[in-house]
PDB file of C-alpha atoms in Angstrom:
ATOM      1  CA  MET A   1      -0.081  13.039 -40.620  1.00 64.00           C
ATOM      2  CA  ASN A   2       0.280  15.397 -43.405  1.00 82.00           C
ATOM      3  CA  ASP A   3       0.271  19.144 -42.646  1.00 89.00           C
ATOM      4  CA  GLN A   4      -3.429  19.716 -42.852  1.00 90.00           C
ATOM      5  CA  GLU A   5      -4.355  17.134 -40.177  1.00 91.00           C
ATOM      6  CA  GLN A   6      -1.615  18.668 -38.045  1.00 91.00           C
ATOM      7  CA  LEU A   7      -3.284  22.171 -38.733  1.00 92.00           C
ATOM      8  CA  LYS A   8      -6.230  20.974 -37.656  1.00 91.00           C
ATOM      9  CA  MET A   9      -5.305  19.253 -34.576  1.00 92.00           C
ATOM     10  CA  LEU A  10      -3.738  22.725 -33.339  1.00 93.00           C
ATOM     11  CA  ASN A  11      -6.671  24.265 -34.295  1.00 91.00           C
ATOM     12  CA  ILE A  12      -8.773  21.847 -31.862  1.00 87.00           C
ATOM     13  CA  LEU A  13      -5.630  22.294 -29.265  1.00 90.00           C
ATOM     14  CA  GLU A  14      -6.155  25.706 -29.430  1.00 92.00           C
ATOM     15  CA  GLN A  15      -9.695  25.961 -28.991  1.00 89.00           C
ATOM     16  CA  GLN A  16      -9.418  23.498 -25.938  1.00 88.00           C
ATOM     17  CA  LYS A  17      -6.942  25.685 -24.510  1.00 91.00           C
ATOM     18  CA  LEU A  18      -9.637  28.853 -24.669  1.00 91.00           C
ATOM     19  CA  HIS A  19     -12.239  26.584 -23.302  1.00 89.00           C
ATOM     20  CA  GLN A  20     -10.239  25.852 -20.356  1.00 92.00           C
ATOM     21  CA  GLN A  21      -9.418  29.210 -19.608  1.00 93.00           C
ATOM     22  CA  GLN A  22     -12.933  30.071 -19.675  1.00 93.00           C
ATOM     23  CA  VAL A  23     -13.650  27.473 -16.930  1.00 93.00           C
ATOM     24  CA  ASP A  24     -10.922  29.129 -14.882  1.00 96.00           C
ATOM     25  CA  ARG A  25     -12.266  32.364 -15.194  1.00 95.00           C
ATOM     26  CA  VAL A  26     -15.677  31.311 -13.758  1.00 94.00           C
ATOM     27  CA  LEU A  27     -13.768  28.946 -10.859  1.00 96.00           C
ATOM     28  CA  LYS A  28     -11.576  31.995  -9.997  1.00 97.00           C
ATOM     29  CA  VAL A  29     -15.106  33.507  -8.864  1.00 97.00           C
ATOM     30  CA  VAL A  30     -17.074  30.665  -7.772  1.00 96.00           C
ATOM     31  CA  LEU A  31     -14.279  28.845  -5.657  1.00 97.00           C
ATOM     32  CA  PRO A  32     -13.668  31.409  -2.990  1.00 97.00           C
ATOM     33  CA  ILE A  33     -17.161  31.990  -2.841  1.00 97.00           C
ATOM     34  CA  VAL A  34     -17.779  28.330  -2.077  1.00 97.00           C
ATOM     35  CA  ALA A  35     -14.816  28.274   0.190  1.00 97.00           C
ATOM     36  CA  PHE A  36     -16.246  30.885   2.416  1.00 97.00           C
ATOM     37  CA  LEU A  37     -19.795  29.471   2.551  1.00 97.00           C
ATOM     38  CA  LEU A  38     -18.119  26.288   3.623  1.00 96.00           C
ATOM     39  CA  ALA A  39     -15.998  27.705   6.005  1.00 95.00           C
ATOM     40  CA  VAL A  40     -18.520  29.558   7.915  1.00 94.00           C
ATOM     41  CA  ILE A  41     -20.834  26.464   7.985  1.00 93.00           C
ATOM     42  CA  CYS A  42     -18.272  23.956   9.287  1.00 93.00           C
ATOM     43  CA  ALA A  43     -15.427  25.821  11.101  1.00 92.00           C
ATOM     44  CA  ASN A  44     -14.769  25.316  14.463  1.00 91.00           C
ATOM     45  CA  PHE A  45     -16.532  28.004  16.419  1.00 88.00           C
ATOM     46  CA  ASN A  46     -13.975  30.625  16.951  1.00 93.00           C
ATOM     47  CA  MET A  47     -12.993  33.779  14.466  1.00 95.00           C
ATOM     48  CA  LEU A  48      -9.089  32.212  14.037  1.00 95.00           C
ATOM     49  CA  SER A  49     -10.618  28.946  12.742  1.00 96.00           C
ATOM     50  CA  THR A  50     -12.882  30.340  10.235  1.00 96.00           C
ATOM     51  CA  LEU A  51     -10.443  32.775   8.894  1.00 97.00           C
ATOM     52  CA  GLY A  52      -8.084  30.035   8.561  1.00 97.00           C
ATOM     53  CA  THR A  53     -10.023  27.522   6.921  1.00 97.00           C
ATOM     54  CA  ILE A  54     -11.167  30.024   4.714  1.00 97.00           C
ATOM     55  CA  VAL A  55      -7.882  30.379   3.415  1.00 97.00           C
ATOM     56  CA  MET A  56      -7.160  26.962   3.432  1.00 97.00           C
ATOM     57  CA  MET A  57     -10.183  25.781   1.321  1.00 97.00           C
ATOM     58  CA  THR A  58      -9.461  28.752  -0.990  1.00 97.00           C
ATOM     59  CA  ILE A  59      -5.857  27.514  -1.599  1.00 98.00           C
ATOM     60  CA  ALA A  60      -6.812  23.756  -1.545  1.00 98.00           C
ATOM     61  CA  PHE A  61      -9.937  24.451  -4.031  1.00 98.00           C
ATOM     62  CA  TRP A  62      -7.394  26.735  -6.153  1.00 97.00           C
ATOM     63  CA  MET A  63      -4.971  24.077  -6.456  1.00 97.00           C
ATOM     64  CA  VAL A  64      -7.426  21.140  -7.252  1.00 97.00           C
ATOM     65  CA  GLY A  65      -9.763  23.043  -9.442  1.00 96.00           C
ATOM     66  CA  ILE A  66      -7.720  25.353 -11.396  1.00 96.00           C
ATOM     67  CA  GLN A  67      -3.966  24.398 -11.487  1.00 96.00           C
ATOM     68  CA  ARG A  68      -5.040  20.824 -11.439  1.00 95.00           C
ATOM     69  CA  LYS A  69      -2.866  19.836  -8.932  1.00 97.00           C
ATOM     70  CA  VAL A  70      -3.048  16.196  -7.513  1.00 96.00           C
ATOM     71  CA  VAL A  71      -5.810  15.696  -5.172  1.00 97.00           C
ATOM     72  CA  TRP A  72      -4.095  13.029  -3.149  1.00 97.00           C
ATOM     73  CA  HIS A  73      -1.646  15.866  -2.048  1.00 97.00           C
ATOM     74  CA  TRP A  74      -4.355  18.455  -1.228  1.00 98.00           C
ATOM     75  CA  ALA A  75      -6.351  15.719   0.844  1.00 98.00           C
ATOM     76  CA  THR A  76      -3.296  15.217   2.987  1.00 98.00           C
ATOM     77  CA  VAL A  77      -3.093  19.117   3.568  1.00 98.00           C
ATOM     78  CA  VAL A  78      -6.647  19.312   4.652  1.00 98.00           C
ATOM     79  CA  ILE A  79      -6.416  16.479   6.908  1.00 98.00           C
ATOM     80  CA  VAL A  80      -3.294  17.820   8.598  1.00 98.00           C
ATOM     81  CA  TYR A  81      -4.643  21.518   9.011  1.00 98.00           C
ATOM     82  CA  CYS A  82      -7.925  20.007  10.369  1.00 97.00           C
ATOM     83  CA  LEU A  83      -5.879  18.058  12.878  1.00 97.00           C
ATOM     84  CA  ILE A  84      -4.268  21.591  14.118  1.00 96.00           C
ATOM     85  CA  ASP A  85      -6.863  23.550  13.793  1.00 97.00           C
ATOM     86  CA  ASN A  86      -9.070  20.895  15.877  1.00 96.00           C
ATOM     87  CA  LEU A  87      -6.473  20.698  18.547  1.00 96.00           C
ATOM     88  CA  TYR A  88      -6.024  24.465  18.827  1.00 95.00           C
ATOM     89  CA  SER A  89      -9.616  25.475  18.981  1.00 95.00           C
ATOM     90  CA  TYR A  90     -10.220  23.123  21.730  1.00 95.00           C
ATOM     91  CA  GLN A  91      -6.966  23.437  23.764  1.00 93.00           C
ATOM     92  CA  GLY A  92      -5.368  20.561  23.211  1.00 90.00           C
ATOM     93  CA  SER A  93      -7.979  18.212  23.291  1.00 94.00           C
ATOM     94  CA  PHE A  94      -9.345  16.517  20.225  1.00 96.00           C
ATOM     95  CA  ASN A  95     -13.032  16.991  19.566  1.00 96.00           C
ATOM     96  CA  LEU A  96     -14.158  14.210  16.839  1.00 96.00           C
ATOM     97  CA  ASP A  97     -17.366  15.724  15.970  1.00 96.00           C
ATOM     98  CA  ALA A  98     -15.955  19.040  15.308  1.00 95.00           C
ATOM     99  CA  PHE A  99     -13.277  17.081  13.221  1.00 97.00           C
ATOM    100  CA  GLY A 100     -15.418  15.038  11.336  1.00 96.00           C
ATOM    101  CA  ARG A 101     -17.306  18.059  10.438  1.00 96.00           C
ATOM    102  CA  GLN A 102     -14.825  20.322   9.365  1.00 96.00           C
ATOM    103  CA  CYS A 103     -12.576  17.659   7.575  1.00 97.00           C
ATOM    104  CA  GLY A 104     -14.863  15.332   6.216  1.00 97.00           C
ATOM    105  CA  THR A 105     -17.157  18.672   4.636  1.00 96.00           C
ATOM    106  CA  THR A 106     -13.747  20.036   2.920  1.00 97.00           C
ATOM    107  CA  LEU A 107     -12.765  16.533   1.937  1.00 97.00           C
ATOM    108  CA  VAL A 108     -16.030  15.948   0.260  1.00 97.00           C
ATOM    109  CA  PHE A 109     -15.933  19.399  -1.678  1.00 97.00           C
ATOM    110  CA  LEU A 110     -12.003  18.929  -2.516  1.00 98.00           C
ATOM    111  CA  TRP A 111     -12.943  15.554  -4.232  1.00 97.00           C
ATOM    112  CA  ILE A 112     -15.853  16.865  -6.041  1.00 97.00           C
ATOM    113  CA  ILE A 113     -13.832  19.847  -7.332  1.00 97.00           C
ATOM    114  CA  GLY A 114     -11.023  17.650  -8.133  1.00 96.00           C
ATOM    115  CA  ILE A 115     -12.752  14.816 -10.121  1.00 95.00           C
ATOM    116  CA  GLY A 116     -15.489  17.355 -11.621  1.00 95.00           C
ATOM    117  CA  ARG A 117     -12.976  19.642 -13.280  1.00 93.00           C
ATOM    118  CA  PRO A 118     -12.318  17.276 -16.467  1.00 91.00           C
ATOM    119  CA  TYR A 119     -15.816  16.681 -16.803  1.00 93.00           C
ATOM    120  CA  ILE A 120     -16.560  20.413 -16.810  1.00 89.00           C
ATOM    121  CA  ASP A 121     -13.921  21.196 -19.198  1.00 88.00           C
ATOM    122  CA  ARG A 122     -15.505  18.194 -21.799  1.00 87.00           C
ATOM    123  CA  TRP A 123     -19.081  19.481 -21.025  1.00 88.00           C
ATOM    124  CA  LEU A 124     -18.252  22.867 -22.623  1.00 81.00           C
ATOM    125  CA  MET A 125     -16.345  21.743 -25.492  1.00 80.00           C
ATOM    126  CA  LYS A 126     -19.138  19.326 -26.403  1.00 81.00           C
ATOM    127  CA  SER A 127     -21.411  22.081 -26.047  1.00 79.00           C
ATOM    128  CA  ASN A 128     -19.916  24.701 -27.814  1.00 73.00           C
ATOM    129  CA  THR A 129     -18.832  22.501 -30.779  1.00 66.00           C
ATOM    130  CA  THR A 130     -22.356  20.981 -31.454  1.00 63.00           C
ATOM    131  CA  PRO A 131     -24.260  23.465 -33.473  1.00 60.00           C
ATOM    132  CA  ARG A 132     -27.310  25.078 -32.397  1.00 58.00           C
ATOM    133  CA  LYS A 133     -30.760  25.563 -34.000  1.00 57.00           C
TER     134      LYS A 133
END
């Protein structure tokens, strides 16, 4: 590669980094709101479960969507949290319906965020590079 090609590649990489930072700024606002709304809908019916679910979802969504950590690791954290929360919320007994509602909803949205993030980056990069009429 000659110097001009390297310079062009570095310019494209810098532009990609700026686009990813722009998506990060949007997700830093959107993900906590989504976590709050989902936690209110799918948490177990007590205040500590709701607060814990908001915190856990916000952290998991942040790590998968913004920090781009491995989705499988955070899916495991979500499952363990939902098991513990279910056992504490129902005084040692296991409520399968509540577990399915809480864990299933959280995992679905975690996977959507984890899988969708690269597509959002590509979409923004493509939409900003095509000339507009």
